[in-house]
Coordinates of C-alpha atoms in Angstrom, one line a residue:
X1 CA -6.1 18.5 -11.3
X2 CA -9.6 18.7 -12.2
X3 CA -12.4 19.6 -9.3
X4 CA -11.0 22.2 -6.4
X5 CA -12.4 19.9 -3.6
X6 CA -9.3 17.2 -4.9
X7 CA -6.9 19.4 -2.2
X8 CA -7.1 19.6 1.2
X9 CA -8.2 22.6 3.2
X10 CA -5.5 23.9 5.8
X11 CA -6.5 25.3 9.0
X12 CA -4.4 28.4 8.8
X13 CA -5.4 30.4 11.4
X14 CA -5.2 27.2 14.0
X15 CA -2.2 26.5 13.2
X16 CA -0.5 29.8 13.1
X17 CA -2.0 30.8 16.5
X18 CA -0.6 26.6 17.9
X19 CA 2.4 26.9 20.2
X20 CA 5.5 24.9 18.2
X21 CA 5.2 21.6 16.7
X22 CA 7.0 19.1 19.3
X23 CA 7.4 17.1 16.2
X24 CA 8.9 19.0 13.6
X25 CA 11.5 20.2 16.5
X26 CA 12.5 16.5 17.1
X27 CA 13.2 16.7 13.5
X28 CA 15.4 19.8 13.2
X29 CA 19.0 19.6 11.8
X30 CA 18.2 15.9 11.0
X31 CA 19.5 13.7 8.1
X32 CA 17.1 10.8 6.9
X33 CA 18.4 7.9 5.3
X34 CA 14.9 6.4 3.7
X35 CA 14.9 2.9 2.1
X36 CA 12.0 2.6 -0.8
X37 CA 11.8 6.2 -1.3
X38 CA 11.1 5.7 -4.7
X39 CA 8.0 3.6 -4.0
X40 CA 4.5 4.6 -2.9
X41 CA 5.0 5.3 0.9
X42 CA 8.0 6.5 0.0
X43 CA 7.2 9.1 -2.4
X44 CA 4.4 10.4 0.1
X45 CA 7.0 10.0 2.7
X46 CA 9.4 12.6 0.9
X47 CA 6.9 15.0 0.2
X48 CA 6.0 15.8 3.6
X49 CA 9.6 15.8 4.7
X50 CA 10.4 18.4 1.9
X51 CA 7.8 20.5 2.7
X52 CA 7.6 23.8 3.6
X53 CA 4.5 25.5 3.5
X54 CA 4.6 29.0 5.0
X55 CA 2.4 27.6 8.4
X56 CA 4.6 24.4 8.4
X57 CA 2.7 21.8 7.8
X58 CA 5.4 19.1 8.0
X59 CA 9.1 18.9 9.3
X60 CA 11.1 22.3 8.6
X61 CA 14.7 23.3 8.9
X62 CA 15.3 19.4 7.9
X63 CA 18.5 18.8 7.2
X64 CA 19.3 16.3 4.0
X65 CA 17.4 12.8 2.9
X66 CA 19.5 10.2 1.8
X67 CA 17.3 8.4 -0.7
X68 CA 18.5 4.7 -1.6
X69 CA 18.0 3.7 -4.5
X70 CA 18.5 1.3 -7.4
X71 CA 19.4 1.4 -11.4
X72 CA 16.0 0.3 -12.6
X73 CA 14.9 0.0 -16.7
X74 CA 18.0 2.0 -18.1
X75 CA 17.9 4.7 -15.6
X76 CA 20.7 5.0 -13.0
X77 CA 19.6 6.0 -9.1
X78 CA 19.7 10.2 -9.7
X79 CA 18.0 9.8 -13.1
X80 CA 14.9 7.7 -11.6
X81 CA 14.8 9.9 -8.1
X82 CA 14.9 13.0 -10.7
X83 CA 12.0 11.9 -12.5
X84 CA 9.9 11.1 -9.4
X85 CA 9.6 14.5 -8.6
X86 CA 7.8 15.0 -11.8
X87 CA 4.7 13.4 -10.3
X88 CA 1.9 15.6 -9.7
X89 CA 2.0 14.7 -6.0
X90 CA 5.0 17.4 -5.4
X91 CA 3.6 19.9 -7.1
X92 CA 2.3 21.9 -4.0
X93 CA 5.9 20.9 -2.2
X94 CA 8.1 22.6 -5.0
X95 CA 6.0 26.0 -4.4
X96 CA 6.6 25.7 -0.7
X97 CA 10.0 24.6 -1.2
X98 CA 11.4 25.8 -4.8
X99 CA 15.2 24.7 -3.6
X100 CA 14.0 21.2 -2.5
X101 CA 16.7 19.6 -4.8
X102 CA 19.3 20.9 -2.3
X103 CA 18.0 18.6 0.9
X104 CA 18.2 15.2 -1.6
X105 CA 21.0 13.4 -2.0
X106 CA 20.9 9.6 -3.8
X107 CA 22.7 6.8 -2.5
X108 CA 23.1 4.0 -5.2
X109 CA 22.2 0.5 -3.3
X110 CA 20.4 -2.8 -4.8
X111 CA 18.7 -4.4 -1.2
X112 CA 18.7 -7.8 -3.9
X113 CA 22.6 -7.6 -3.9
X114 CA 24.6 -8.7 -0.2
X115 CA 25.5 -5.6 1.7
X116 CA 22.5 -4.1 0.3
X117 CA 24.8 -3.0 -3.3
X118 CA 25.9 0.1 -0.9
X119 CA 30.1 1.5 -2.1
X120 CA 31.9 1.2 1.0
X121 CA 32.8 4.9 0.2
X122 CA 29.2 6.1 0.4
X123 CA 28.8 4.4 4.1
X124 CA 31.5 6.1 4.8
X125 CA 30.5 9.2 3.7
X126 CA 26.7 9.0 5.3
X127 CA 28.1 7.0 8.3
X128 CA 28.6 10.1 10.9
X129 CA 25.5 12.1 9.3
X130 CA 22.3 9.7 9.8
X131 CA 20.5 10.5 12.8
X132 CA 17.3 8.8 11.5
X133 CA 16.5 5.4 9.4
X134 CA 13.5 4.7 8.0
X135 CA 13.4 1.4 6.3
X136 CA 10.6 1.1 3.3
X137 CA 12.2 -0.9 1.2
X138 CA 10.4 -4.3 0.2
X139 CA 9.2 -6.4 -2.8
X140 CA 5.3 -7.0 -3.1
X141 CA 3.5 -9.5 -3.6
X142 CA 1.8 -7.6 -6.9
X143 CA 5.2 -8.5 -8.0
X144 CA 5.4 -12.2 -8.0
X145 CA 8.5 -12.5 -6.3
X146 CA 10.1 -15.9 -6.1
X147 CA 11.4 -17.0 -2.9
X148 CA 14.9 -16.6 -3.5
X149 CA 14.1 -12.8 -4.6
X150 CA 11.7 -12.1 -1.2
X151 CA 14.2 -13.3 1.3
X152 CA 17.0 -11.8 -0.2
X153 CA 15.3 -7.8 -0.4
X154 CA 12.9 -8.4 2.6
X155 CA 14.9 -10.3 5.0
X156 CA 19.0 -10.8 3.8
X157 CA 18.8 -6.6 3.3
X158 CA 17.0 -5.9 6.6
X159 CA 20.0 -7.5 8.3
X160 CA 22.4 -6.4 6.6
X161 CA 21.0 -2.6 6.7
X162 CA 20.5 -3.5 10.7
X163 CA 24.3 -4.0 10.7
X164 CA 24.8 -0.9 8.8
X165 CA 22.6 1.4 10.9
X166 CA 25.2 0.0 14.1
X167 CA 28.3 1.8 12.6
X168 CA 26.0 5.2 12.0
X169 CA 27.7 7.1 14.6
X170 CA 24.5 9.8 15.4
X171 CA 21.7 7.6 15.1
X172 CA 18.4 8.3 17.4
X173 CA 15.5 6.2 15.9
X174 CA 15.5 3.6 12.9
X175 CA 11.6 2.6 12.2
X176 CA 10.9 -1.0 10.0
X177 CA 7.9 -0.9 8.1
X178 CA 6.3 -4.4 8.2
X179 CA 2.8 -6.0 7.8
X180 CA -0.4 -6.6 10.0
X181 CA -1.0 -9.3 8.3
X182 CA 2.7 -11.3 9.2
X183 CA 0.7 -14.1 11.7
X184 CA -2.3 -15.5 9.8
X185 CA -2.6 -18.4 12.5
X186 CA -3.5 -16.1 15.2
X187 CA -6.9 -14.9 15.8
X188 CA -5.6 -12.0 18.3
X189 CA -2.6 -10.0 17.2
X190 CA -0.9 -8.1 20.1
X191 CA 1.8 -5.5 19.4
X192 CA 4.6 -8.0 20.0
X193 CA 6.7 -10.3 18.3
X194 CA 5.7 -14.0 17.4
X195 CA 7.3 -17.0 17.2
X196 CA 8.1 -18.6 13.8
X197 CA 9.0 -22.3 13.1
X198 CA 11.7 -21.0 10.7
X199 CA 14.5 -18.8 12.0
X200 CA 15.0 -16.3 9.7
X201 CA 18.7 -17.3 9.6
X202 CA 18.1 -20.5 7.8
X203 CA 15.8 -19.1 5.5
X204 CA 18.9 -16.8 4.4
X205 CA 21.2 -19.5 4.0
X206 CA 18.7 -21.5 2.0
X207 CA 18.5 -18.9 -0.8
X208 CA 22.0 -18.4 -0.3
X209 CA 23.0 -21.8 -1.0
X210 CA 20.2 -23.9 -2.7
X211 CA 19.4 -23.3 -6.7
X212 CA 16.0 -22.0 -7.5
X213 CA 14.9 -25.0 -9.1
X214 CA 15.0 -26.5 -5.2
X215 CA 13.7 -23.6 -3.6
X216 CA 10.9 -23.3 -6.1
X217 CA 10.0 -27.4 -4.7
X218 CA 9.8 -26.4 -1.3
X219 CA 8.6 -23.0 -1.4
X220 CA 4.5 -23.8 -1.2
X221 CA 5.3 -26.1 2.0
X222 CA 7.5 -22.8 3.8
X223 CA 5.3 -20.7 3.1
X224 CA 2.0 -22.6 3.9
X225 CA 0.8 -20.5 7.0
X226 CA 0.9 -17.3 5.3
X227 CA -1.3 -15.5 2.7
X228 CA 1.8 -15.3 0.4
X229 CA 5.9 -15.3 0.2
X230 CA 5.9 -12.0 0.9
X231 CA 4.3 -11.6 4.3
X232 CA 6.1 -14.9 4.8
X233 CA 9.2 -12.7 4.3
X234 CA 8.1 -9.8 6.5
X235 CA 7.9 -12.4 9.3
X236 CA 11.3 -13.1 8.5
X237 CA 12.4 -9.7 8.8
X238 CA 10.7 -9.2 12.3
X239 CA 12.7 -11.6 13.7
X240 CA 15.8 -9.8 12.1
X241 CA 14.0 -6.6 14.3
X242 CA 13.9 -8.4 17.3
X243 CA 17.8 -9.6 17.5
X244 CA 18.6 -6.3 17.1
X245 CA 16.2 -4.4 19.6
X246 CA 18.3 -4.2 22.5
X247 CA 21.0 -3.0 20.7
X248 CA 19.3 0.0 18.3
X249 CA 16.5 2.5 19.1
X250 CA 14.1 0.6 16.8
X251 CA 10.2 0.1 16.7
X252 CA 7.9 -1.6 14.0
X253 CA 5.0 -0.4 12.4
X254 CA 2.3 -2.7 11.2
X255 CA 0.0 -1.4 8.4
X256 CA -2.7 -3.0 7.0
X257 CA -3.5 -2.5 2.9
X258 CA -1.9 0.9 1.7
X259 CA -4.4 3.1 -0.5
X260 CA -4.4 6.4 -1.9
X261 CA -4.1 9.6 -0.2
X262 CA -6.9 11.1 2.4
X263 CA -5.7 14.7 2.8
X264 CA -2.6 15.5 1.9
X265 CA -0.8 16.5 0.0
X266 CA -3.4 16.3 -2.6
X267 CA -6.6 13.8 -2.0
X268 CA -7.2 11.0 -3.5
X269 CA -3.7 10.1 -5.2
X270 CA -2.1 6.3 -5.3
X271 CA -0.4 3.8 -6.9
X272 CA -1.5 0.5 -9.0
X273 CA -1.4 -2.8 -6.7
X274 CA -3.7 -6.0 -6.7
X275 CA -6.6 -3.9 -5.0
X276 CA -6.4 -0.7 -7.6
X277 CA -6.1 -3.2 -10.2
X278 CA -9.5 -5.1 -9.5
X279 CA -10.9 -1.2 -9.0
X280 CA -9.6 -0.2 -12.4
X281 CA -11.4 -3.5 -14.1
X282 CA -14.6 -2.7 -12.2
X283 CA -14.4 0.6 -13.0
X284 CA -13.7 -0.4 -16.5
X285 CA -16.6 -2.3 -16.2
X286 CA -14.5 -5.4 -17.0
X287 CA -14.2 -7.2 -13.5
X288 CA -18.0 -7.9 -11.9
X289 CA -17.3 -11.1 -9.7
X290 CA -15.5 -10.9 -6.8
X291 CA -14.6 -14.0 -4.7
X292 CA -13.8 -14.2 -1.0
X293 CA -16.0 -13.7 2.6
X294 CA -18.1 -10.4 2.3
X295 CA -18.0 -10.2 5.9
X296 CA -14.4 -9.5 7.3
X297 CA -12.6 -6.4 7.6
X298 CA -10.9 -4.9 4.3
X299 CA -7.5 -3.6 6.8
X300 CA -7.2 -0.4 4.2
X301 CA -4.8 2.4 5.2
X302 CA -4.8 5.8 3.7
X303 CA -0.9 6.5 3.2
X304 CA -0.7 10.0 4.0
X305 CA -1.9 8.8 7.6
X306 CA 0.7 5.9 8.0
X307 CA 3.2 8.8 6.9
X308 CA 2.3 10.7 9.9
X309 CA 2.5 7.8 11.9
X310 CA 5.9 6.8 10.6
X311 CA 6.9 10.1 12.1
X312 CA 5.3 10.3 15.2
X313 CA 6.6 6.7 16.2
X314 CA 10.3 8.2 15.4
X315 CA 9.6 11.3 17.2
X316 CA 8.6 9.3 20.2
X317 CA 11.7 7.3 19.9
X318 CA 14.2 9.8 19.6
X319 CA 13.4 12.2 22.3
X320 CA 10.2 11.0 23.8
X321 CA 10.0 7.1 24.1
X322 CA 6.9 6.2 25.5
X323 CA 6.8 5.8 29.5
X324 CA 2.8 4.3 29.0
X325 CA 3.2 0.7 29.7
X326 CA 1.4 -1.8 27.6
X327 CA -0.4 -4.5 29.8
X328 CA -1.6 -6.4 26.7
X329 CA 2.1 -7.9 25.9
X330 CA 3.6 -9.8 28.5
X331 CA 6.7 -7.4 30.0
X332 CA 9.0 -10.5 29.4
X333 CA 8.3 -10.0 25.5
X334 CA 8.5 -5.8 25.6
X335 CA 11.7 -5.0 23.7
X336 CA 10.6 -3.2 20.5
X337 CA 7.7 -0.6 20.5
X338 CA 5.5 -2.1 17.8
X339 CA 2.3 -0.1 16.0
X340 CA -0.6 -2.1 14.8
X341 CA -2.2 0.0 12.3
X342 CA -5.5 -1.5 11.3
X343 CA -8.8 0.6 10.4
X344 CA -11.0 -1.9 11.8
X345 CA -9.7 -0.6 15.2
X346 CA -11.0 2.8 14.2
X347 CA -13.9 2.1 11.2
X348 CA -14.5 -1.2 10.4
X349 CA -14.9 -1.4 6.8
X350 CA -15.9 -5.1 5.4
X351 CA -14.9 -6.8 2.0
X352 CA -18.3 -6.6 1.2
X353 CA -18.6 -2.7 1.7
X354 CA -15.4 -1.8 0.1
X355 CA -17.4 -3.0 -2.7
X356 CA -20.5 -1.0 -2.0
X357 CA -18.5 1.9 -1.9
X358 CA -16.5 1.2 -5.3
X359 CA -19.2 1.0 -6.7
X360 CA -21.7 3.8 -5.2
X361 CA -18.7 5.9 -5.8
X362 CA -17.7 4.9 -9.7
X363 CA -21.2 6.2 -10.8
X364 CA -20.6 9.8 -9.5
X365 CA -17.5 10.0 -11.6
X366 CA -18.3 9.1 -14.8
X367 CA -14.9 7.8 -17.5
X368 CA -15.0 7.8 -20.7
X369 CA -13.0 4.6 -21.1
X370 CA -15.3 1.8 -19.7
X371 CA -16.3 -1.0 -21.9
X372 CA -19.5 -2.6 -20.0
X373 CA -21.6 -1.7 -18.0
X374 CA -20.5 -2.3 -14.3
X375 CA -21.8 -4.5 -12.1
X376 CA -20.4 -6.5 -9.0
X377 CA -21.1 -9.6 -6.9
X378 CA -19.2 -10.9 -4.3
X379 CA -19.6 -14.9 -3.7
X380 CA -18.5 -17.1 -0.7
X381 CA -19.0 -20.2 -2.7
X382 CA -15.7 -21.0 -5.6
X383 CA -17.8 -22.9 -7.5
X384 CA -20.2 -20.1 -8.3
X385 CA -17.3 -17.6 -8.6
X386 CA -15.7 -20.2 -11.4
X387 CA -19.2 -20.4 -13.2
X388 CA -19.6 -16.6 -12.8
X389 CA -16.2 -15.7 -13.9
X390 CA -16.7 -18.5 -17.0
X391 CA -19.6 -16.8 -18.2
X392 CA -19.1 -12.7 -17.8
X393 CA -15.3 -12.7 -17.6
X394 CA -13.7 -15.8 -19.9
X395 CA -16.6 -16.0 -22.5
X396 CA -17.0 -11.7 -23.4
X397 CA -12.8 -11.8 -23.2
X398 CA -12.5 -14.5 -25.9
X399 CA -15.0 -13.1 -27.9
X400 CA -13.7 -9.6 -27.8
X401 CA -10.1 -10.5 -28.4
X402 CA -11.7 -12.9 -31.1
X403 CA -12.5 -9.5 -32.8
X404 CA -9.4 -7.9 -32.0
X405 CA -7.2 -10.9 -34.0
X406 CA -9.8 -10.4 -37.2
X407 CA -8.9 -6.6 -37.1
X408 CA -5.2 -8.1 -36.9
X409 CA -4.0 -6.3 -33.5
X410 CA -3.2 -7.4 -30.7
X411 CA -5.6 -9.8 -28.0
X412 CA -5.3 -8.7 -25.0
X413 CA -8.4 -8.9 -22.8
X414 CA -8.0 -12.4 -21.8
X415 CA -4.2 -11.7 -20.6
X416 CA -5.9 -8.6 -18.5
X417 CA -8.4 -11.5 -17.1
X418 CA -5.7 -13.4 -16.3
X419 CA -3.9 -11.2 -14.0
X420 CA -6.8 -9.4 -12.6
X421 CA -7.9 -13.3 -11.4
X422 CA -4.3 -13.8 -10.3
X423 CA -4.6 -10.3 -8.1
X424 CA -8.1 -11.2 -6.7
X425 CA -6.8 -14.6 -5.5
X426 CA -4.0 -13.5 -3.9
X427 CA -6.5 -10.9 -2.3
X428 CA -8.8 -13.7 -1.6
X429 CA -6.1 -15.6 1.1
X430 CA -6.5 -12.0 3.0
X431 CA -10.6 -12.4 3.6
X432 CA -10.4 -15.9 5.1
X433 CA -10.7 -14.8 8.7
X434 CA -11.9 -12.2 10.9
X435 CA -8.4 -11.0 13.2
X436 CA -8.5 -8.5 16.2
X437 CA -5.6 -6.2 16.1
X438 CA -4.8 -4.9 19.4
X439 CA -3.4 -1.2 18.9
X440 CA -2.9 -0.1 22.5
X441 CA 0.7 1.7 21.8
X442 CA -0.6 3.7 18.5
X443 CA -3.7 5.1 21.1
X444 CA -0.9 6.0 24.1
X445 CA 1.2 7.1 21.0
X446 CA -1.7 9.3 19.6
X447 CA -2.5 10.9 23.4
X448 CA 1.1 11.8 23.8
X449 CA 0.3 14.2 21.0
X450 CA -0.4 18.2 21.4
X451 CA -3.2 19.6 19.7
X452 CA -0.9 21.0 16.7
X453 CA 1.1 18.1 16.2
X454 CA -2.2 16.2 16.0
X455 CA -3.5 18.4 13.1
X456 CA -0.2 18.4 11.6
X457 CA 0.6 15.0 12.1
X458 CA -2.8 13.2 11.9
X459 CA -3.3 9.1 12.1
X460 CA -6.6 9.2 13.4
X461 CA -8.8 7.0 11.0
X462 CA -11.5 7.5 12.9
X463 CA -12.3 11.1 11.5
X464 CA -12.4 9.8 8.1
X465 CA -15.5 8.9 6.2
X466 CA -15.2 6.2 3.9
X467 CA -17.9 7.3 1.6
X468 CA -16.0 10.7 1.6
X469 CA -12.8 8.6 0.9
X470 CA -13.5 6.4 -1.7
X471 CA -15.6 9.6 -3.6
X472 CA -12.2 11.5 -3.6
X473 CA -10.2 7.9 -4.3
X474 CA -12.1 7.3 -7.2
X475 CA -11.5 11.2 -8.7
X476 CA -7.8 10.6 -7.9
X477 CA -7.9 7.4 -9.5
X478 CA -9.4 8.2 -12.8
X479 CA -7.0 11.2 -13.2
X480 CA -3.5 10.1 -11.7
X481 CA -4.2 6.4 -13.4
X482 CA -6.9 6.5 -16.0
X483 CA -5.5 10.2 -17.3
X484 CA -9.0 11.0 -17.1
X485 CA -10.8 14.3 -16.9
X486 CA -13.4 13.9 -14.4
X487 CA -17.1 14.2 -15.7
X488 CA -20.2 14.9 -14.7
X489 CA -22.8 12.3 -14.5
X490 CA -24.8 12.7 -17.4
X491 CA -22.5 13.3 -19.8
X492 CA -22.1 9.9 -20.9
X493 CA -25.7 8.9 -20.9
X494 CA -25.3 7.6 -24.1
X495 CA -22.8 5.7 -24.1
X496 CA -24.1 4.4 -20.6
X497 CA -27.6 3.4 -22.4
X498 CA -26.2 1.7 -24.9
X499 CA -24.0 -0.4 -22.3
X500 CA -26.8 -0.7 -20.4
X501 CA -28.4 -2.6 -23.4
X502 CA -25.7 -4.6 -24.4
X503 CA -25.0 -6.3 -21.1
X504 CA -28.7 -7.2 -20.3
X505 CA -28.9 -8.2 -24.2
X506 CA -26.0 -10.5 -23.0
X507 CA -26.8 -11.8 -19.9
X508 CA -30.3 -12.7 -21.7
X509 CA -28.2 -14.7 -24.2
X510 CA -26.5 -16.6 -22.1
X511 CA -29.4 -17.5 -20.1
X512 CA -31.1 -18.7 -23.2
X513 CA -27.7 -21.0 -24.4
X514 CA -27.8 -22.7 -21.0
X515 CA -31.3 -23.3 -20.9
X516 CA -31.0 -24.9 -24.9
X517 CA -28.2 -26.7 -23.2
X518 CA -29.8 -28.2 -20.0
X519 CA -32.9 -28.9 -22.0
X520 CA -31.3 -31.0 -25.0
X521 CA -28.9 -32.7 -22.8
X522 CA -30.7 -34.0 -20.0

């Protein structure tokens, strides 16, 4: 990748002078079955597992992962896990650990399908090997799921994977991955379950037994307390957590919005979701109105740290569960160690300076691909969002794709309008309210840890600096999504100025038309 400050620098001599990790010891002569593993968490996940950096900066002398995973757009399970170690995010891992293929092994499952689509041959062949579960796997809301397709991957599978996990004959730890934001009605969120209205029983045998055409009717009502379906369904699957807490060594991690690396194994690399994709316009200087409170906390993770997280929570639960007790959550309610991982607990970061930062940030890295000059403003009120949105979104789409038809290709501007307004009102139902998220057992879980597993195994957002972050983000971003080389500012000046003159040539123009308009009409 272009720019030598996109890796992270190892502290070699620290850590080969640390006594041993305590963590990659918990770890040794494991097998890992991993749900998702082909998603983003999951891929990050894999690489630090795999690993093996002559310092050892993850889990050595692992034994296999067992990677469920689906036929997906003509490729079968071992095809698509094959090509996901062509991303440049293993690169550094297949140095360290040239014979990585050897510790992978792909278990063909579809968590839409009862039983989670698992051969009763394979469970049998895993069933006396899995010491470890981690449990990824979920549709997201940046897929538009319908109901019927949410409960059955996010809440039906997580039973039925809860059931399966009981006949592994060697398991220690099995960690669910949920969502901070699965109780919107609560202003304080402890780590501890909550109530729902809804068992998650009924919801299953809804989907199981109504057509969609019904469950499409009553889906908006369901699902009226939460942002959308899907952290309607990670409720759901909480519940499915909690019936089974006395009888598994289980916990829950919470975390808030997912983003792109912080330090390993290479900064700055992510994934497109409903937040990248509202970067990417902006960046493209095609999105400049933003709609939602400027005020409350943007709950962003960096995934490498939820990875070490993920880890340390299963360390703790396999040989170390925690002895500190948590006086927040009533000892009635204390079944399931539960992780709230929010970075407003560490460094707040508002809506409104995510923005800031975006855009502070997008000028240092310059792209050749943007269209307009960027600009951003972030609105409370809808109706001047709509007006806003009319005017520099709707009115330069039209007449752009306008263009496009005469040259006889194909419009598409207004289509990429469309779903980046679909992605920033879904984002919109997560800025409505400020929430406290109580993290008292990720701080016992982070003083628990020695001084090497801490550097090795780091969660601690409050060493990162977000202007540092979202610089390195942004480099990541342009070349692991845009395929960009990264520039130096300057060297589109030209192209800049004449942006630069076309947008205030515009916004003059439409000033004009409105005042011709106001002016002959009234």
């Amino acid at each position: 990748m272009e720019g030598g400050d996109i890796f992270i620098q190892d502290f070699i001599n620290d850590l080969q002078e640390s006594p041993e990790s305590q963590i990659q010891k918990c770890f040794r002569g494991s097998s890992i079955l991993i749900t998702g593993g082909t998603g983003f968490v999951g891929k990050v996940l894999i690489e630090k597992l795999l690993s093996k950096f002559f310092f050892s900066r993850s889990c050595r002398d692992l034994n296999m992962i067992y990677i469920v995973a689906r036929p997906l757009n003509g490729q079968n399970p071992n095809e698509r896990v094959k090509e996901m170690f062509i991303s440049p995010l293993f690169d550094r891992m297949k140095i360290e650990n040239p014979m990585y293929r050897s510790q992978v092994r792909v278990v063909t499952g579809d968590f839409s399908q009862p039983n989670l689509g698992i051969d009763e041959v394979d469970v049998d062949t895993i069933r006396s090997k899995i010491n470890v579960v981690i449990h990824l796997a979920a549709t997201t809301a940046d897929n538009n799921p319908t109901l019927h397709a949410a409960v059955c991957t996010n809440v039906r599978a997580t039973r039925d994977l809860m059931v399966l996990a009981k006949r592994f004959q060697n398991l220690k730890a099995f960690v669910h991955v949920s969502s901070i934001f699965t109780n919107p009605s609560a202003l304080e969120i402890y780590e501890q379950f909550y109530k729902s209205s809804v068992p998650a029983s009924t919801v299953i045998q809804m989907v199981e037994t109504l057509p969609d055409y019904v469950l499409n009717q009553v889906t908006a009502g369901l699902v009226s307390e939460w942002p959308d379906i899907v952290t309607f369904t990670k409720a759901m699957s909480e519940q499915i957590v909690q019936s089974a807490g006395q009888e598994l060594p289980v916990c829950v991690i919470r975390p808030g919005f997912v983003l792109g690396t912080a330090n390993e194994p290479i900064v700055g690399w992510t994934n497109l979701n409903d937040l990248t994709g509202c970067a990417l316009g902006f960046g493209l200087g095609l999105v400049r109105i933003f709609h939602g409170p400027s005020h409350v906390n943007a709950e962003i993770v960096p995934v490498d740290m939820l990875v070490n997280l993920l880890l340390v929570a299963c360390w703790d639960l396999i040989g170390n569960k925690t002895d500190v007790v948590n006086e927040e959550v009533p000892r009635d309610v204390v079944n399931t160690l539960i992780y709230n991982y929010a970075s407003s607990n560490y460094k707040p970061c508002s809506w409104n300076q995510l923005g800031e930062k975006f855009f502070k940030n997008q000028k240092k890295v310059l792209s050749s691909n943007f269209f307009f000059m960027r600009f951003y403003y972030v609105t409370d009120s809808i109706f001047l969002y709509r007006v806003m949105t009319f005017y520099l979104h709707t009115v330069p789409g039209k007449i752009v794709d306008l263009f496009i038809w005469i040259l006889e290709k194909q419009p598409r501007l207004n289509d990429f309008y469309r779903r980046v307004h679909a992605a920033a009102k879904h984002l919109s139902s997560y800025q409505r309210t400020r929430v406290r998220y109580h993290n008292h057992n990720v701080s016992g879980l982070m003083n628990k840890m020695s001084t090497r597993d801490k550097m090795l195994f780091d969660f601690d957002m409050s060493t990162v600096s977000w202007d540092d972050y979202f610089d390195k983000y942004l480099r990541g971003f342009r070349v692991y999504l845009m395929g960009n080389r990264l520039q130096a500012s300057g060297t589109n000046n030209n192209t800049l100025n004449r942006l630069i003159t076309i947008h205030y040539n515009l916004i003059i123009s439409i000033c004009f038309l409105i005042l011709i308009y106001v002016l002959y009409f009234y």
